[in-house]
């Protein structure tokens, strides 16, 4: 809902609200646009009296040049060289948009024909407010933008903590939590292609001291952008922590031509007084309803061939894997890397990207034979591509050396395999080519259900062979505009195709790509223990439906850790379940365990994939255990996960209390994936939601199995059904 309260000035206050949150601006005509409040939903009386109470009173979109030393959201060098910008409110436009509201606060420079629309958008069913800006140059000549953040938010100074995700390849989405201290906290990405390995463009601010999962006031912010970003919080000498988020301006100054409009990516804001889990639920619901491709469609259970066979692709092997996953109840098979390359067969990772013809030595019947095999096994077929890339050893590069990213006069810098290169998506011919990669595969085999879209390199050398010499600083931005154009075309023609975003594992876990992609690969690391941490971090912002989470072999291929299958299953079942293993190397007993798990996952899939998350015990709290649960919004079903993280004799683990249930309803508890020789004491027992949330259940620290099968791992999955 959005209301404009007309104050003394012509426009006065603008109250942008969702059912539980409010954002209030002072948009008085001819004055600077001021941010007065963001947080819990306010009554109109409170809105009216905000200023008297003492409000933020900070410029909502501060521009450089007329306000001293403060950090700014926008910096412009005007066509005559003037580096200052002075924006005042010109008018306020409010319209209906898809059941929600769109508010455009139109600002204009006091002197120059230079305009900025500061935009806010709400949805009818979501607690998220999106903000972005539209920067328009009506001067006669180009201006240069050197800062162009999507949004700014002041946070009242206090014991405010920031929670954010950092990491690396195979160690993505690690949680960092720290109090905001004087000085600048900067979170950034400059990879050019993949933007969530080393840092994430989403953060939470806990306003009441040390972050808590299920209580306390928390603001969440997610920048919806696929490219380089910068998030910064300046704790200066004012009463505010000043938060900015947007496209990373470093090496990206933008010449805005006369009449051109520069639209920044959306910054999604949300607020909850139910702790960090509350903010996660807000993001997840908004994501599923508005920001993730097919967010309302259950994900299939798949087998991916990568860790099972790597580059060793052949028809018989694919047929065997398809048969095996089908026999376990799986619904989809995905052939990963290694299927293409005619002149340069893709036997390893150093050639053939760009040459998307089938290697008939490996696959004589082509892709269509595989699609047919999948059909015969009663499952669907998916295929891997890495369309933004090429290798120096490829027919594509031989034909189009001008299509790769590289600086004039310099040799290209290569990546994976010593030969990989990034194609220049700022070039429309490259965009057409990338579209045709998908289009050709899908035209030849319209039955293909799923594409794994990989991207395994950064922009290692700044330079576009397409962009003009005075627009070289547009490269990072134009790359992602090109990427967006290609994705739009693909989605227009193939709206139902399932597409996974993979970028050396979890390099594209962000809301900038999810409108076109159904899910992402959380990490190339499939080790179940490390996955508890990585999936925990990822869950702060992204729902389980987006998290590719696969059962893989033991010892694990990345960590060499040997974890029992039961634990590997229990971890994978908390995301979008899949398998990434050679089934023919599994024992009959292991196959049976997986078959049962798949059947049980089908039962809980709606709860996991569409439910509300409640994180209970964090692996980062070092209590020896991690636990979370998903509950349906109706609170009639829930799934509880408990993973032991370390093992000592006579250790003490916390008894975990549940959350998210209806205190006044009774729930029957059933264990899934049971391996114990006897049921848990509470198997089939009925408890009130109140009891479970106040006392929890005593979970045994070990499994009751034959002596020779005992090991140091323990995990439980409990299904709760309201009676
Ligand atoms: C990197 C991905 O992250 C892996 O899952 C796999 O698809 C390989 N690329 C294939 O080369």
XYZ file of C-alpha atoms and ligand atoms in Angstrom:
734
model
C 0.000 0.000 0.000
C 1.186 3.485 -0.636
C -0.259 6.729 0.533
C 0.740 10.298 -0.008
C 0.063 12.536 2.967
C -0.166 16.077 1.746
C 1.643 18.288 4.176
C 2.174 22.012 4.226
C 4.355 21.826 1.133
C 2.862 20.889 -2.213
C 3.691 17.218 -1.952
C 4.752 16.615 1.590
C 5.284 13.148 2.877
C 5.183 9.971 0.859
C 4.384 6.864 2.867
C 5.373 3.674 1.058
C 4.147 0.636 2.896
C 3.763 -3.117 2.830
C 1.469 -4.865 5.257
C 4.147 -4.827 7.980
C 6.691 -2.209 6.950
C 6.830 1.509 6.193
C 9.222 3.772 4.344
C 8.530 7.469 4.662
C 9.975 10.274 2.580
C 9.596 14.009 2.690
C 9.086 14.936 -0.945
C 8.171 18.597 -0.633
C 8.260 20.328 -3.977
C 11.309 22.465 -4.559
C 13.101 20.908 -1.554
C 15.609 18.123 -1.261
C 14.109 14.625 -1.067
C 14.517 13.455 2.513
C 14.362 9.949 3.944
C 12.457 10.084 7.217
C 11.929 6.479 8.224
C 12.252 2.808 7.327
C 11.068 0.002 9.582
C 7.953 -1.378 11.242
C 4.607 -0.380 9.718
C 3.450 3.022 10.993
C -0.023 4.395 11.544
C -0.882 7.557 9.631
C -0.747 9.490 12.942
C 2.776 8.272 13.504
C 3.682 9.219 9.959
C 2.342 12.715 10.483
C 4.330 13.166 13.677
C 7.545 11.552 12.470
C 9.467 14.768 12.181
C 8.451 15.862 15.681
C 9.680 12.544 17.051
C 13.027 13.122 15.401
C 13.467 11.332 12.106
C 16.352 10.348 9.840
C 16.123 13.621 7.985
C 18.840 12.528 5.613
C 18.803 13.130 1.867
C 17.229 10.058 0.246
C 19.505 10.084 -2.826
C 22.452 12.300 -1.981
C 24.395 13.691 -4.920
C 27.979 14.883 -4.875
C 29.082 18.447 -4.822
C 26.884 20.569 -2.571
C 26.977 18.778 0.756
C 30.579 18.625 1.873
C 32.404 15.460 2.735
C 29.567 12.944 3.100
C 29.482 9.824 0.963
C 27.052 10.139 -1.929
C 24.837 7.940 -4.105
C 25.388 9.877 -7.314
C 28.327 11.810 -8.717
C 28.135 13.581 -12.069
C 30.504 15.658 -14.126
C 28.199 17.820 -16.196
C 28.882 18.579 -19.830
C 30.597 21.883 -18.950
C 32.884 20.241 -16.390
C 30.853 21.222 -13.305
C 31.229 18.375 -10.807
C 28.377 19.375 -8.501
C 24.758 18.293 -8.661
C 21.936 19.878 -6.668
C 18.699 17.880 -6.824
C 15.313 19.068 -5.651
C 11.855 17.494 -5.879
C 10.076 18.308 -9.125
C 7.053 16.088 -8.764
C 5.773 12.773 -7.379
C 4.132 10.141 -9.567
C 2.316 7.247 -7.969
C 0.789 4.457 -9.996
C -0.567 0.948 -9.603
C 1.727 -1.838 -10.685
C 0.760 -5.522 -10.704
C -1.369 -5.140 -7.602
C 1.331 -3.124 -5.825
C 2.396 0.496 -6.159
C 5.157 2.315 -7.962
C 6.296 5.674 -6.623
C 8.569 7.819 -8.736
C 9.936 10.849 -6.993
C 11.174 13.019 -9.820
C 14.162 15.167 -8.926
C 15.753 17.838 -11.078
C 18.944 19.779 -10.783
C 18.386 23.384 -9.724
C 20.391 24.685 -12.690
C 21.147 21.931 -15.215
C 18.649 19.981 -17.345
C 19.549 16.868 -15.435
C 16.915 14.619 -13.845
C 16.759 11.667 -11.484
C 13.705 9.558 -10.702
C 14.085 7.883 -7.345
C 11.763 4.881 -7.575
C 10.130 2.621 -4.990
C 8.029 -0.412 -5.772
C 5.837 -2.616 -3.586
C 4.008 -5.906 -4.187
C 0.646 -6.895 -2.749
C 1.913 -10.112 -1.143
C 5.405 -9.188 -0.048
C 7.253 -7.297 2.672
C 9.927 -6.118 0.250
C 10.274 -2.592 -1.125
C 12.462 -2.301 -4.201
C 14.260 0.938 -4.914
C 16.284 2.120 -7.889
C 16.998 5.310 -9.762
C 16.607 6.506 -13.339
C 19.198 9.102 -14.229
C 18.429 11.214 -17.263
C 20.719 13.603 -19.092
C 18.835 16.341 -20.908
C 21.939 18.454 -21.364
C 23.083 18.946 -24.941
C 26.302 16.969 -24.492
C 27.262 13.840 -22.598
C 27.785 13.944 -18.861
C 29.985 11.479 -16.976
C 28.590 9.467 -14.081
C 31.276 8.421 -11.624
C 28.899 7.098 -8.933
C 25.447 5.657 -9.573
C 24.257 3.630 -6.600
C 20.820 2.043 -6.634
C 19.835 3.233 -3.233
C 20.787 4.760 0.054
C 19.495 4.017 3.525
C 20.462 5.702 6.750
C 20.384 3.485 9.855
C 20.145 5.106 13.286
C 23.544 4.767 14.920
C 23.704 2.261 17.768
C 24.702 -1.326 18.436
C 24.000 -2.223 14.810
C 25.520 -5.434 13.421
C 26.013 -6.323 9.816
C 25.705 -9.937 8.648
C 27.122 -10.740 5.240
C 28.437 -13.643 3.199
C 31.982 -14.098 2.013
C 34.071 -17.012 0.781
C 35.858 -18.440 -2.152
C 35.531 -21.186 -4.738
C 34.370 -24.393 -2.978
C 33.828 -22.414 0.214
C 31.016 -20.067 -0.720
C 28.491 -18.207 1.417
C 30.318 -18.191 4.736
C 28.644 -16.059 7.362
C 30.410 -13.028 8.835
C 28.782 -10.941 11.558
C 30.295 -7.810 13.024
C 29.213 -4.595 14.716
C 29.334 -1.478 12.582
C 32.251 0.595 13.794
C 33.406 4.092 12.853
C 34.848 4.107 9.375
C 33.767 2.455 6.174
C 32.702 -1.158 5.730
C 32.886 -2.072 2.049
C 31.620 -5.260 0.399
C 32.471 -5.506 -3.253
C 32.812 -7.590 -6.349
C 34.989 -6.881 -9.374
C 35.057 -10.277 -11.101
C 33.158 -8.972 -14.099
C 31.238 -12.205 -14.684
C 30.667 -14.179 -11.460
C 29.684 -12.108 -8.476
C 29.031 -14.248 -5.425
C 32.102 -16.342 -4.680
C 34.114 -13.960 -2.592
C 31.304 -11.750 -1.340
C 27.554 -11.490 -1.709
C 25.498 -8.459 -2.649
C 23.023 -9.122 0.150
C 23.339 -8.037 3.776
C 21.322 -7.843 6.972
C 21.509 -5.192 9.672
C 20.502 -6.297 13.163
C 19.417 -3.116 14.926
C 19.309 -4.480 18.481
C 22.852 -5.696 19.016
C 24.274 -9.128 18.296
C 22.232 -10.811 15.547
C 19.516 -13.222 16.613
C 17.667 -15.685 14.444
C 14.126 -15.444 15.723
C 13.887 -12.118 17.539
C 15.064 -8.554 17.152
C 14.644 -5.882 14.520
C 16.492 -6.590 11.296
C 16.743 -4.791 7.958
C 17.706 -6.865 4.931
C 19.062 -5.510 1.653
C 19.688 -7.421 -1.562
C 21.127 -5.777 -4.652
C 19.570 -7.406 -7.708
C 22.470 -7.241 -10.136
C 24.465 -9.855 -12.021
C 27.648 -7.779 -12.335
C 30.216 -5.917 -10.260
C 28.751 -4.280 -7.186
C 29.659 -2.269 -4.173
C 27.857 -2.140 -0.845
C 29.252 0.299 1.680
C 28.312 1.479 5.129
C 29.867 4.703 6.281
C 29.769 5.215 10.016
C 30.815 8.845 10.003
C 30.497 11.487 12.695
C 26.717 11.753 12.242
C 23.963 9.882 14.094
C 23.711 7.434 11.215
C 25.329 4.459 9.640
C 24.955 5.408 5.996
C 24.332 2.427 3.685
C 24.782 2.556 -0.103
C 24.411 -0.262 -2.619
C 24.770 -0.351 -6.363
C 26.879 -1.112 -9.409
C 30.557 -0.897 -8.547
C 31.709 2.438 -9.982
C 35.407 1.480 -10.012
C 36.824 1.569 -13.543
C 33.246 1.958 -14.783
C 32.644 5.691 -15.146
C 29.755 6.089 -17.537
C 29.391 8.658 -20.314
C 25.681 9.332 -20.368
C 24.764 10.656 -23.785
C 22.315 13.477 -24.243
C 18.714 12.178 -23.778
C 19.987 8.826 -22.475
C 18.518 7.332 -19.282
C 20.690 5.216 -16.992
C 18.591 2.842 -14.902
C 20.303 1.369 -11.865
C 19.534 -2.195 -10.737
C 16.941 -2.695 -8.033
C 17.908 -2.755 -4.385
C 15.413 -4.890 -2.450
C 14.813 -3.803 1.134
C 12.915 -5.613 3.815
C 12.386 -5.380 7.539
C 11.281 -7.824 10.212
C 11.028 -7.786 13.984
C 11.285 -11.592 13.955
C 15.061 -11.665 13.674
C 17.186 -12.761 10.762
C 14.975 -15.733 9.978
C 12.084 -13.260 9.637
C 14.021 -11.270 7.050
C 14.926 -14.511 5.252
C 11.255 -15.486 5.067
C 10.450 -12.069 3.576
C 13.150 -12.434 0.935
C 12.210 -16.034 0.170
C 8.522 -15.244 -0.341
C 9.256 -12.195 -2.508
C 11.846 -14.221 -4.419
C 9.544 -17.128 -5.118
C 6.640 -14.865 -6.069
C 8.472 -12.210 -8.072
C 12.165 -12.688 -8.576
C 12.975 -16.326 -9.341
C 12.100 -18.057 -12.598
C 9.225 -20.481 -11.941
C 9.344 -19.733 -8.219
C 6.041 -21.523 -7.786
C 6.958 -24.726 -9.619
C 8.354 -27.716 -7.698
C 11.887 -28.649 -8.737
C 12.663 -32.085 -10.142
C 15.000 -34.545 -8.446
C 17.979 -34.999 -10.755
C 21.227 -36.823 -11.339
C 24.062 -34.668 -12.717
C 26.848 -36.556 -14.471
C 29.798 -34.322 -13.453
C 31.220 -35.995 -10.350
C 30.114 -39.372 -11.643
C 32.045 -39.411 -14.931
C 33.551 -35.923 -15.452
C 34.650 -35.733 -19.140
C 34.194 -39.444 -19.749
C 30.939 -39.091 -21.654
C 29.604 -41.843 -23.903
C 26.208 -43.106 -24.945
C 26.214 -46.321 -22.962
C 27.398 -44.517 -19.847
C 24.679 -41.883 -20.131
C 22.071 -44.571 -20.679
C 23.233 -46.422 -17.581
C 23.126 -43.283 -15.429
C 19.662 -42.398 -16.714
C 18.417 -45.879 -15.968
C 19.892 -45.763 -12.483
C 18.419 -42.423 -11.479
C 15.075 -43.431 -12.945
C 15.129 -46.650 -10.921
C 15.711 -44.636 -7.745
C 12.694 -42.429 -8.469
C 14.608 -39.461 -9.900
C 12.935 -37.287 -12.509
C 15.723 -35.727 -14.578
C 19.222 -36.495 -15.836
C 21.703 -33.733 -16.640
C 24.697 -34.411 -18.884
C 27.423 -32.063 -17.698
C 30.578 -30.947 -19.557
C 32.422 -33.068 -22.154
C 29.764 -33.795 -24.814
C 30.801 -31.322 -27.538
C 33.684 -30.281 -29.811
C 34.041 -31.636 -33.352
C 37.418 -30.341 -34.553
C 38.683 -30.116 -30.969
C 36.887 -32.754 -28.914
C 36.299 -31.693 -25.324
C 38.297 -34.410 -23.606
C 39.438 -32.086 -20.855
C 38.892 -28.459 -19.866
C 41.305 -26.798 -22.298
C 39.359 -26.605 -25.559
C 36.118 -26.399 -27.537
C 34.032 -23.889 -25.570
C 32.022 -22.170 -28.263
C 31.963 -25.218 -30.530
C 28.582 -26.547 -29.485
C 28.406 -29.395 -31.989
C 28.115 -32.899 -30.555
C 31.254 -35.051 -30.403
C 29.919 -37.979 -32.437
C 32.798 -40.196 -31.383
C 31.378 -40.098 -27.886
C 27.720 -39.741 -28.782
C 27.029 -41.239 -32.222
C 23.294 -40.649 -31.955
C 23.720 -37.024 -30.918
C 21.688 -35.270 -28.268
C 18.440 -36.519 -29.752
C 19.390 -40.125 -28.983
C 19.961 -39.140 -25.355
C 16.665 -37.297 -25.164
C 14.984 -40.416 -26.479
C 16.795 -42.604 -23.927
C 15.615 -40.344 -21.112
C 12.088 -40.611 -22.439
C 12.391 -44.393 -22.509
C 13.487 -44.332 -18.881
C 10.532 -42.133 -18.005
C 12.610 -39.113 -17.017
C 13.573 -35.751 -18.561
C 16.894 -34.725 -20.078
C 19.102 -31.726 -19.337
C 22.378 -30.488 -20.783
C 25.377 -28.359 -19.736
C 26.654 -25.354 -21.680
C 29.039 -22.513 -20.965
C 27.909 -20.110 -23.669
C 29.660 -16.906 -22.561
C 33.082 -18.469 -23.007
C 35.517 -19.821 -25.568
C 39.014 -21.331 -25.623
C 42.007 -20.272 -27.695
C 41.762 -23.872 -28.926
C 38.368 -23.742 -30.603
C 36.836 -23.222 -33.999
C 34.939 -20.244 -32.627
C 38.107 -18.421 -31.640
C 39.748 -19.265 -34.959
C 36.819 -17.639 -36.710
C 36.140 -14.739 -34.340
C 39.225 -13.677 -32.420
C 37.586 -10.236 -32.296
C 34.765 -11.571 -30.133
C 36.802 -12.110 -26.975
C 37.389 -9.635 -24.189
C 40.899 -8.247 -24.433
C 42.601 -4.888 -24.473
C 43.842 -3.432 -27.731
C 47.530 -4.148 -28.389
C 47.624 -6.803 -25.638
C 47.572 -10.572 -25.654
C 44.391 -11.986 -24.090
C 44.731 -13.240 -20.515
C 43.584 -16.867 -20.363
C 41.815 -18.747 -17.578
C 40.795 -22.373 -16.971
C 42.860 -24.938 -18.828
C 45.310 -22.193 -19.756
C 43.143 -21.414 -22.786
C 39.772 -20.095 -21.613
C 38.541 -16.650 -22.671
C 35.412 -14.600 -22.031
C 33.282 -13.522 -24.981
C 32.491 -9.831 -25.227
C 28.800 -9.593 -24.473
C 28.786 -5.874 -25.155
C 28.973 -6.902 -28.837
C 25.490 -7.543 -30.340
C 26.955 -10.216 -32.653
C 28.174 -12.087 -29.597
C 24.758 -11.699 -28.017
C 23.192 -13.197 -31.135
C 25.676 -16.054 -31.043
C 24.976 -16.859 -27.392
C 21.257 -16.764 -27.990
C 21.767 -19.121 -30.937
C 23.657 -21.612 -28.742
C 20.522 -22.160 -26.676
C 18.162 -21.681 -29.585
C 19.921 -24.268 -31.784
C 19.982 -26.899 -29.035
C 16.351 -26.289 -28.168
C 15.171 -26.155 -31.767
C 16.820 -29.495 -32.497
C 15.561 -31.030 -29.234
C 12.528 -29.201 -27.928
C 12.034 -31.927 -25.303
C 15.101 -30.756 -23.365
C 13.857 -29.806 -19.942
C 16.871 -28.260 -18.232
C 20.025 -26.335 -19.060
C 22.955 -25.961 -16.707
C 24.484 -22.609 -17.748
C 28.038 -22.428 -16.478
C 30.514 -19.523 -16.439
C 33.983 -20.341 -15.245
C 36.046 -17.243 -15.798
C 36.358 -13.641 -14.743
C 37.143 -10.621 -16.861
C 40.863 -10.881 -16.400
C 41.889 -8.196 -18.849
C 39.956 -4.983 -19.201
C 39.247 -4.260 -22.838
C 36.487 -4.516 -25.394
C 37.223 -4.966 -29.078
C 33.688 -3.764 -29.753
C 33.225 -0.674 -27.582
C 34.600 2.633 -28.828
C 37.846 3.824 -27.292
C 36.077 6.516 -25.261
C 33.574 3.975 -23.902
C 36.000 1.326 -22.669
C 34.962 2.074 -19.097
C 31.465 0.810 -20.007
C 32.725 -2.755 -20.402
C 31.511 -4.237 -17.103
C 28.129 -2.566 -17.416
C 27.656 -3.369 -21.099
C 28.658 -6.994 -20.497
C 25.733 -7.393 -18.110
C 23.364 -5.437 -20.295
C 24.284 -7.869 -23.083
C 23.797 -10.803 -20.720
C 20.354 -9.453 -19.758
C 19.361 -9.025 -23.424
C 20.344 -12.607 -24.231
C 18.504 -13.956 -21.189
C 15.399 -11.926 -22.073
C 15.408 -13.397 -25.573
C 15.846 -16.924 -24.268
C 13.025 -16.517 -21.780
C 10.737 -14.972 -24.404
C 11.179 -18.037 -26.622
C 11.626 -20.729 -23.961
C 9.541 -19.655 -21.001
C 9.245 -23.149 -19.519
C 12.848 -24.278 -19.788
C 14.514 -24.880 -16.408
C 17.886 -23.110 -16.250
C 20.483 -23.480 -13.538
C 22.989 -20.690 -12.962
C 26.383 -22.166 -12.267
C 29.568 -20.138 -12.218
C 32.479 -22.231 -10.968
C 29.966 -23.414 -8.386
C 28.231 -20.644 -6.455
C 29.445 -17.661 -8.449
C 26.002 -16.591 -9.587
C 23.849 -16.851 -6.489
C 22.090 -13.527 -6.667
C 18.759 -11.915 -7.416
C 20.246 -10.225 -10.495
C 20.213 -13.521 -12.402
C 17.312 -15.356 -10.773
C 14.554 -13.704 -12.804
C 15.863 -15.803 -15.723
C 17.250 -18.753 -13.769
C 15.336 -21.296 -11.718
C 18.151 -22.149 -9.357
C 21.896 -21.981 -8.823
C 24.611 -24.464 -8.003
C 25.524 -23.566 -4.422
C 29.121 -24.725 -4.710
C 31.433 -27.118 -6.510
C 32.078 -28.470 -3.042
C 29.551 -31.257 -2.353
C 31.041 -32.307 1.007
C 28.008 -32.627 3.285
C 29.667 -31.094 6.342
C 30.879 -28.033 4.520
C 27.508 -27.839 2.759
C 25.797 -27.398 6.162
C 27.721 -24.130 6.514
C 27.402 -23.011 2.901
C 23.699 -23.784 2.606
C 23.109 -22.146 5.983
C 24.693 -18.923 4.712
C 22.878 -19.111 1.401
C 19.549 -19.595 3.184
C 19.773 -16.114 4.686
C 18.685 -14.698 1.353
C 17.676 -17.541 -0.969
C 14.942 -20.153 -0.573
C 15.614 -23.895 -0.731
C 13.972 -24.029 -4.162
C 17.022 -22.236 -5.620
C 19.720 -24.299 -3.935
C 21.079 -27.202 -5.987
C 22.097 -29.681 -3.303
C 23.430 -33.063 -4.397
C 24.277 -36.378 -2.788
C 27.828 -37.214 -3.889
C 30.430 -39.914 -3.355
C 32.525 -40.765 -0.309
C 35.347 -39.926 0.083
C 34.210 -36.552 -1.155
C 35.975 -35.375 -4.294
C 36.758 -31.918 -2.936
C 37.581 -32.472 0.740
C 38.427 -36.211 0.693
C 36.227 -36.507 3.781
C 34.299 -39.735 4.228
C 30.789 -39.048 5.431
C 28.160 -41.776 5.678
C 25.424 -41.751 3.073
C 22.698 -41.107 5.655
C 24.269 -37.749 6.584
C 24.934 -36.851 2.945
C 21.274 -37.510 2.170
C 19.998 -35.553 5.172
C 21.979 -32.484 4.150
C 21.059 -32.667 0.458
C 17.393 -33.036 1.379
C 17.331 -29.556 2.926
C 17.721 -27.916 -0.496
C 16.706 -28.831 -4.048
C 17.625 -32.491 -3.834
C 19.751 -34.076 -6.512
C 22.532 -36.605 -6.944
C 26.008 -36.172 -8.388
C 27.580 -39.591 -8.153
C 28.224 -42.687 -10.266
C 25.287 -44.902 -9.248
C 26.941 -48.011 -10.631
C 29.607 -47.648 -7.929
C 26.998 -47.695 -5.177
C 26.049 -50.794 -3.229
C 22.543 -52.188 -3.369
C 22.008 -51.019 0.189
C 23.061 -47.475 -0.740
C 20.755 -47.503 -3.746
C 17.888 -48.546 -1.501
C 18.667 -45.760 0.970
C 18.645 -43.210 -1.866
C 15.484 -44.653 -3.369
C 13.727 -44.275 -0.014
C 15.107 -40.779 0.479
C 13.866 -39.706 -2.955
C 10.413 -41.088 -2.207
C 10.346 -39.279 1.127
C 11.657 -36.057 -0.396
C 8.756 -36.136 -2.833
C 6.448 -36.159 0.180
C 8.126 -33.178 1.878
C 9.084 -31.305 -1.318
C 6.297 -28.723 -1.035
C 7.248 -27.976 2.582
C 10.973 -27.628 1.820
C 10.627 -25.800 -1.467
C 7.710 -23.508 -0.625
C 7.775 -23.413 3.175
C 8.932 -20.750 5.633
C 12.415 -21.198 7.032
C 13.206 -21.034 10.741
C 16.901 -21.357 11.542
C 17.256 -22.807 15.028
C 20.909 -23.484 15.933
C 23.638 -21.984 13.791
C 26.680 -24.028 12.815
C 28.580 -20.773 13.291
C 27.763 -20.765 17.020
C 30.053 -23.779 17.529
C 27.587 -25.694 19.668
C 28.358 -28.987 17.957
C 25.081 -29.095 16.079
C 23.157 -27.181 13.423
C 19.405 -27.249 13.048
C 16.722 -25.579 10.985
C 13.171 -26.233 9.913
C 10.671 -25.408 7.214
C 6.966 -24.910 7.995
C 4.124 -24.460 5.578
C 2.546 -20.995 5.813
C -0.607 -22.739 7.123
C 1.549 -24.385 9.820
C 0.031 -27.769 9.131
C 3.282 -29.463 8.079
C 6.932 -28.963 8.967
C 10.290 -30.605 8.368
C 12.971 -30.426 11.061
C 16.680 -30.988 10.275
C 19.375 -31.715 12.838
C 22.991 -32.279 11.870
C 25.716 -33.074 14.375
C 28.903 -31.193 13.489
C 31.487 -32.765 15.761
C 31.840 -35.920 17.793
C 33.306 -36.447 21.263
C 32.618 -38.912 24.054
C 30.189 -37.625 26.656
C 29.756 -34.381 24.777
C 26.962 -31.938 25.520
C 24.796 -30.759 22.693
C 21.949 -28.296 23.139
C 18.372 -29.551 23.119
C 16.940 -27.701 20.148
C 13.649 -25.870 20.510
C 11.554 -25.581 17.386
C 9.955 -22.480 15.856
C 7.276 -21.540 13.367
C 4.642 -24.033 14.545
C 1.151 -23.204 15.729
C 1.365 -23.400 19.545
C -2.242 -24.524 19.768
C -2.087 -27.366 17.280
C -0.869 -30.897 17.851
C 1.775 -32.415 15.631
C 2.621 -36.027 14.970
C 6.372 -36.601 14.658
C 7.783 -39.136 12.187
C 11.458 -39.671 11.403
C 12.487 -39.747 7.721
C 15.501 -41.608 6.321
C 15.673 -43.827 9.428
C 18.698 -46.104 9.634
C 18.440 -46.997 13.327
C 17.493 -50.523 14.272
C 14.705 -49.200 16.461
C 12.492 -46.140 16.165
C 13.169 -42.972 18.134
C 11.302 -42.849 21.480
C 9.015 -40.156 20.106
C 8.330 -41.842 16.747
C 4.645 -41.370 15.949
C 4.052 -39.430 19.175
C 1.936 -36.280 19.223
C 3.068 -33.008 20.804
C 1.603 -29.552 20.890
C 3.348 -26.886 18.847
C 3.786 -25.015 22.132
C 5.646 -27.946 23.708
C 7.879 -28.381 20.673
C 8.697 -24.682 20.549
C 9.322 -24.379 24.285
C 11.031 -27.720 24.945
C 11.951 -29.370 21.686
C 12.744 -33.072 21.534
C 15.780 -34.858 22.909
C 17.629 -36.034 19.811
C 20.013 -38.968 20.432
C 23.626 -38.022 19.773
C 24.353 -41.237 17.856
C 22.529 -43.751 15.689
C 21.488 -47.121 17.042
C 22.992 -49.426 14.435
C 25.064 -52.631 14.491
C 28.399 -52.199 16.223
C 30.461 -52.552 13.062
C 28.379 -49.881 11.332
C 28.745 -47.247 13.998
C 30.568 -44.057 13.078
C 31.065 -40.542 14.269
C 28.255 -38.934 12.275
C 24.645 -38.315 13.231
C 21.777 -36.467 11.597
C 17.980 -36.529 11.757
C 15.124 -35.391 9.567
C 11.730 -35.250 11.270
C 8.434 -34.739 9.518
C 5.740 -33.012 11.574
C 2.117 -33.164 10.578
C -0.652 -31.259 12.344
C -3.574 -33.434 13.335
C 32.264 -25.972 -13.123
C 30.976 -26.318 -12.463
O 30.856 -25.614 -11.273
C 30.901 -27.825 -12.256
O 29.731 -28.140 -11.576
C 30.949 -28.496 -13.594
O 29.814 -28.179 -14.337
C 32.197 -28.070 -14.319
N 32.316 -26.634 -14.395
C 32.238 -28.634 -15.689
O 33.346 -28.225 -16.356
